[in-house]
mmCIF file of C-alpha atoms in Angstrom:
data_model
loop_
_atom_site.group_PDB
_atom_site.id
_atom_site.type_symbol
_atom_site.label_atom_id
_atom_site.label_comp_id
_atom_site.label_asym_id
_atom_site.label_seq_id
_atom_site.Cartn_x
_atom_site.Cartn_y
_atom_site.Cartn_z
ATOM 1 C CA UNK A 1 37.747 -24.000 -26.242
ATOM 2 C CA UNK A 2 39.040 -27.421 -25.232
ATOM 3 C CA UNK A 3 37.006 -30.150 -23.611
ATOM 4 C CA UNK A 4 38.287 -32.926 -21.394
ATOM 5 C CA UNK A 5 39.111 -35.955 -23.525
ATOM 6 C CA UNK A 6 39.921 -34.017 -26.708
ATOM 7 C CA UNK A 7 43.471 -33.627 -28.005
ATOM 8 C CA UNK A 8 45.079 -30.244 -27.459
ATOM 9 C CA UNK A 9 47.418 -29.444 -30.311
ATOM 10 C CA UNK A 10 47.088 -25.677 -29.944
ATOM 11 C CA UNK A 11 48.704 -23.213 -27.554
ATOM 12 C CA UNK A 12 46.894 -19.930 -26.938
ATOM 13 C CA UNK A 13 48.312 -16.492 -26.246
ATOM 14 C CA UNK A 14 45.938 -14.155 -24.417
ATOM 15 C CA UNK A 15 45.980 -10.667 -25.954
ATOM 16 C CA UNK A 16 42.946 -9.623 -23.925
ATOM 17 C CA UNK A 17 40.777 -11.426 -21.415
ATOM 18 C CA UNK A 18 41.240 -14.590 -19.432
ATOM 19 C CA UNK A 19 41.436 -18.360 -19.892
ATOM 20 C CA UNK A 20 41.060 -20.985 -17.185
ATOM 21 C CA UNK A 21 42.307 -24.564 -17.176
ATOM 22 C CA UNK A 22 40.395 -26.864 -14.868
ATOM 23 C CA UNK A 23 39.439 -30.468 -14.284
ATOM 24 C CA UNK A 24 36.761 -32.312 -12.346
ATOM 25 C CA UNK A 25 38.200 -34.407 -9.524
ATOM 26 C CA UNK A 26 36.990 -37.806 -8.307
ATOM 27 C CA UNK A 27 34.482 -36.114 -5.969
ATOM 28 C CA UNK A 28 32.961 -34.173 -8.866
ATOM 29 C CA UNK A 29 34.566 -30.944 -7.671
ATOM 30 C CA UNK A 30 35.731 -28.310 -10.147
ATOM 31 C CA UNK A 31 39.485 -27.715 -9.632
ATOM 32 C CA UNK A 32 41.136 -24.715 -11.300
ATOM 33 C CA UNK A 33 44.773 -25.466 -12.092
ATOM 34 C CA UNK A 34 45.834 -22.459 -14.161
ATOM 35 C CA UNK A 35 44.577 -19.010 -15.086
ATOM 36 C CA UNK A 36 46.022 -16.984 -17.966
ATOM 37 C CA UNK A 37 45.514 -13.253 -18.345
ATOM 38 C CA UNK A 38 46.884 -10.796 -20.893
ATOM 39 C CA UNK A 39 50.319 -11.601 -22.330
ATOM 40 C CA UNK A 40 50.305 -15.164 -21.028
ATOM 41 C CA UNK A 41 50.188 -18.511 -22.788
ATOM 42 C CA UNK A 42 47.687 -21.245 -22.013
ATOM 43 C CA UNK A 43 47.509 -24.808 -23.208
ATOM 44 C CA UNK A 44 46.742 -28.236 -21.823
ATOM 45 C CA UNK A 45 50.459 -28.910 -21.752
ATOM 46 C CA UNK A 46 50.416 -32.691 -21.258
ATOM 47 C CA UNK A 47 48.125 -33.165 -24.246
ATOM 48 C CA UNK A 48 50.046 -30.567 -26.270
ATOM 49 C CA UNK A 49 53.322 -32.428 -25.679
ATOM 50 C CA UNK A 50 52.115 -36.052 -25.827
ATOM 51 C CA UNK A 51 49.127 -35.764 -28.178
ATOM 52 C CA UNK A 52 47.107 -37.750 -25.623
ATOM 53 C CA UNK A 53 43.527 -36.780 -24.737
ATOM 54 C CA UNK A 54 43.335 -33.742 -22.466
ATOM 55 C CA UNK A 55 42.671 -34.287 -18.781
ATOM 56 C CA UNK A 56 41.652 -30.655 -18.407
ATOM 57 C CA UNK A 57 39.227 -28.225 -19.969
ATOM 58 C CA UNK A 58 40.193 -24.771 -21.248
ATOM 59 C CA UNK A 59 37.452 -22.212 -20.670
ATOM 60 C CA UNK A 60 37.163 -18.566 -21.724
ATOM 61 C CA UNK A 61 36.296 -16.580 -18.588
ATOM 62 C CA UNK A 62 36.091 -13.029 -19.960
ATOM 63 C CA UNK A 63 35.585 -11.609 -23.425
ATOM 64 C CA UNK A 64 38.937 -12.446 -24.920
ATOM 65 C CA UNK A 65 41.180 -11.868 -27.900
ATOM 66 C CA UNK A 66 43.459 -14.829 -28.474
ATOM 67 C CA UNK A 67 46.264 -15.812 -30.781
ATOM 68 C CA UNK A 68 47.147 -19.440 -31.239
ATOM 69 C CA UNK A 69 49.864 -21.634 -32.627
ATOM 70 C CA UNK A 70 49.590 -25.286 -33.543
ATOM 71 C CA UNK A 71 51.921 -27.881 -32.094
ATOM 72 C CA UNK A 72 53.489 -28.488 -35.518
ATOM 73 C CA UNK A 73 54.122 -24.775 -36.091
ATOM 74 C CA UNK A 74 55.439 -24.457 -32.543
ATOM 75 C CA UNK A 75 57.948 -27.270 -33.157
ATOM 76 C CA UNK A 76 58.886 -25.783 -36.530
ATOM 77 C CA UNK A 77 59.671 -22.449 -34.870
ATOM 78 C CA UNK A 78 62.053 -24.240 -32.508
ATOM 79 C CA UNK A 79 64.067 -25.480 -35.492
ATOM 80 C CA UNK A 80 64.209 -22.185 -37.385
ATOM 81 C CA UNK A 81 64.310 -19.673 -34.501
ATOM 82 C CA UNK A 82 66.866 -20.735 -31.866
ATOM 83 C CA UNK A 83 65.544 -18.194 -29.356
ATOM 84 C CA UNK A 84 62.127 -19.871 -29.548
ATOM 85 C CA UNK A 85 63.659 -23.003 -28.004
ATOM 86 C CA UNK A 86 65.131 -20.837 -25.224
ATOM 87 C CA UNK A 87 61.732 -19.228 -24.674
ATOM 88 C CA UNK A 88 60.064 -22.645 -24.441
ATOM 89 C CA UNK A 89 62.627 -23.873 -21.924
ATOM 90 C CA UNK A 90 62.082 -20.822 -19.717
ATOM 91 C CA UNK A 91 58.293 -21.176 -20.079
ATOM 92 C CA UNK A 92 58.432 -24.818 -18.933
ATOM 93 C CA UNK A 93 60.704 -23.954 -16.006
ATOM 94 C CA UNK A 94 58.399 -21.175 -14.819
ATOM 95 C CA UNK A 95 55.347 -23.416 -15.189
ATOM 96 C CA UNK A 96 57.011 -26.116 -13.113
ATOM 97 C CA UNK A 97 58.120 -23.710 -10.370
ATOM 98 C CA UNK A 98 54.694 -22.045 -10.153
ATOM 99 C CA UNK A 99 52.884 -25.389 -9.958
ATOM 100 C CA UNK A 100 55.296 -26.756 -7.355
ATOM 101 C CA UNK A 101 54.942 -23.675 -5.150
ATOM 102 C CA UNK A 102 51.162 -23.778 -5.441
ATOM 103 C CA UNK A 103 50.974 -27.465 -4.531
ATOM 104 C CA UNK A 104 53.278 -26.956 -1.554
ATOM 105 C CA UNK A 105 51.110 -24.063 -0.337
ATOM 106 C CA UNK A 106 48.125 -26.433 -0.160
ATOM 107 C CA UNK A 107 49.816 -28.346 2.669
ATOM 108 C CA UNK A 108 51.921 -25.646 4.328
ATOM 109 C CA UNK A 109 49.580 -22.636 4.403
ATOM 110 C CA UNK A 110 46.110 -22.316 5.858
ATOM 111 C CA UNK A 111 43.235 -20.990 3.754
ATOM 112 C CA UNK A 112 43.680 -17.377 4.859
ATOM 113 C CA UNK A 113 47.416 -17.444 4.138
ATOM 114 C CA UNK A 114 46.808 -18.929 0.684
ATOM 115 C CA UNK A 115 44.335 -16.156 -0.106
ATOM 116 C CA UNK A 116 46.762 -13.454 1.080
ATOM 117 C CA UNK A 117 49.597 -15.026 -0.917
ATOM 118 C CA UNK A 118 47.435 -15.168 -4.045
ATOM 119 C CA UNK A 119 46.423 -11.523 -3.637
ATOM 120 C CA UNK A 120 50.093 -10.575 -3.293
ATOM 121 C CA UNK A 121 51.363 -12.687 -6.215
ATOM 122 C CA UNK A 122 48.463 -12.324 -8.648
ATOM 123 C CA UNK A 123 45.831 -9.778 -7.559
ATOM 124 C CA UNK A 124 44.097 -10.019 -10.957
ATOM 125 C CA UNK A 125 42.723 -13.424 -10.015
ATOM 126 C CA UNK A 126 41.075 -11.995 -6.899
ATOM 127 C CA UNK A 127 39.947 -8.744 -8.530
ATOM 128 C CA UNK A 128 38.637 -10.062 -11.860
ATOM 129 C CA UNK A 129 37.290 -13.546 -11.272
ATOM 130 C CA UNK A 130 34.243 -14.909 -9.443
ATOM 131 C CA UNK A 131 34.795 -16.188 -5.905
ATOM 132 C CA UNK A 132 33.963 -19.730 -6.998
ATOM 133 C CA UNK A 133 36.973 -19.778 -9.356
ATOM 134 C CA UNK A 134 39.265 -18.050 -6.841
ATOM 135 C CA UNK A 135 38.335 -20.616 -4.172
ATOM 136 C CA UNK A 136 38.888 -23.476 -6.594
ATOM 137 C CA UNK A 137 42.303 -22.099 -7.558
ATOM 138 C CA UNK A 138 43.567 -21.969 -3.957
ATOM 139 C CA UNK A 139 41.879 -25.247 -3.001
ATOM 140 C CA UNK A 140 39.366 -23.957 -0.471
ATOM 141 C CA UNK A 141 35.586 -23.956 -0.369
ATOM 142 C CA UNK A 142 33.549 -21.024 -1.626
ATOM 143 C CA UNK A 143 32.167 -20.610 1.910
ATOM 144 C CA UNK A 144 35.653 -20.454 3.436
ATOM 145 C CA UNK A 145 36.668 -17.801 0.921
ATOM 146 C CA UNK A 146 33.567 -15.756 1.778
ATOM 147 C CA UNK A 147 34.471 -15.904 5.493
ATOM 148 C CA UNK A 148 38.068 -14.863 4.776
ATOM 149 C CA UNK A 149 36.970 -11.926 2.616
ATOM 150 C CA UNK A 150 34.422 -10.745 5.196
ATOM 151 C CA UNK A 151 37.175 -10.551 7.844
ATOM 152 C CA UNK A 152 39.428 -8.390 5.653
#
């Protein structure tokens, strides 16, 4: 859908299926930053806002039905539909809060607690996605996730 280094001037809405945003870190490790299921938006937000090359890749994980809007159309909607600007503000706030909480959990919770928290907050990730992606999302190794799941 979107490769690292390409410009992202499209925002996707997931009608059905799942999208994943990830990057490869300096150690060559796949790091999942965001997962979008039904009725959620997904875009490489930094590239979408700045028109700079994307630092992340957007990947389709399941058979999906997607809608999309271009950056120009998105901005146009904000000028002609005042509620669209409100929606965007709320979307950005929620994205910030979710990312901040996730990053904090990486240093304040152990691997087992992160897995339990993820299952509580977003069980779809655990139920629908391969362990490799789940582990990447909560910043633990695939092997650690396997040990945690075998104990539960």
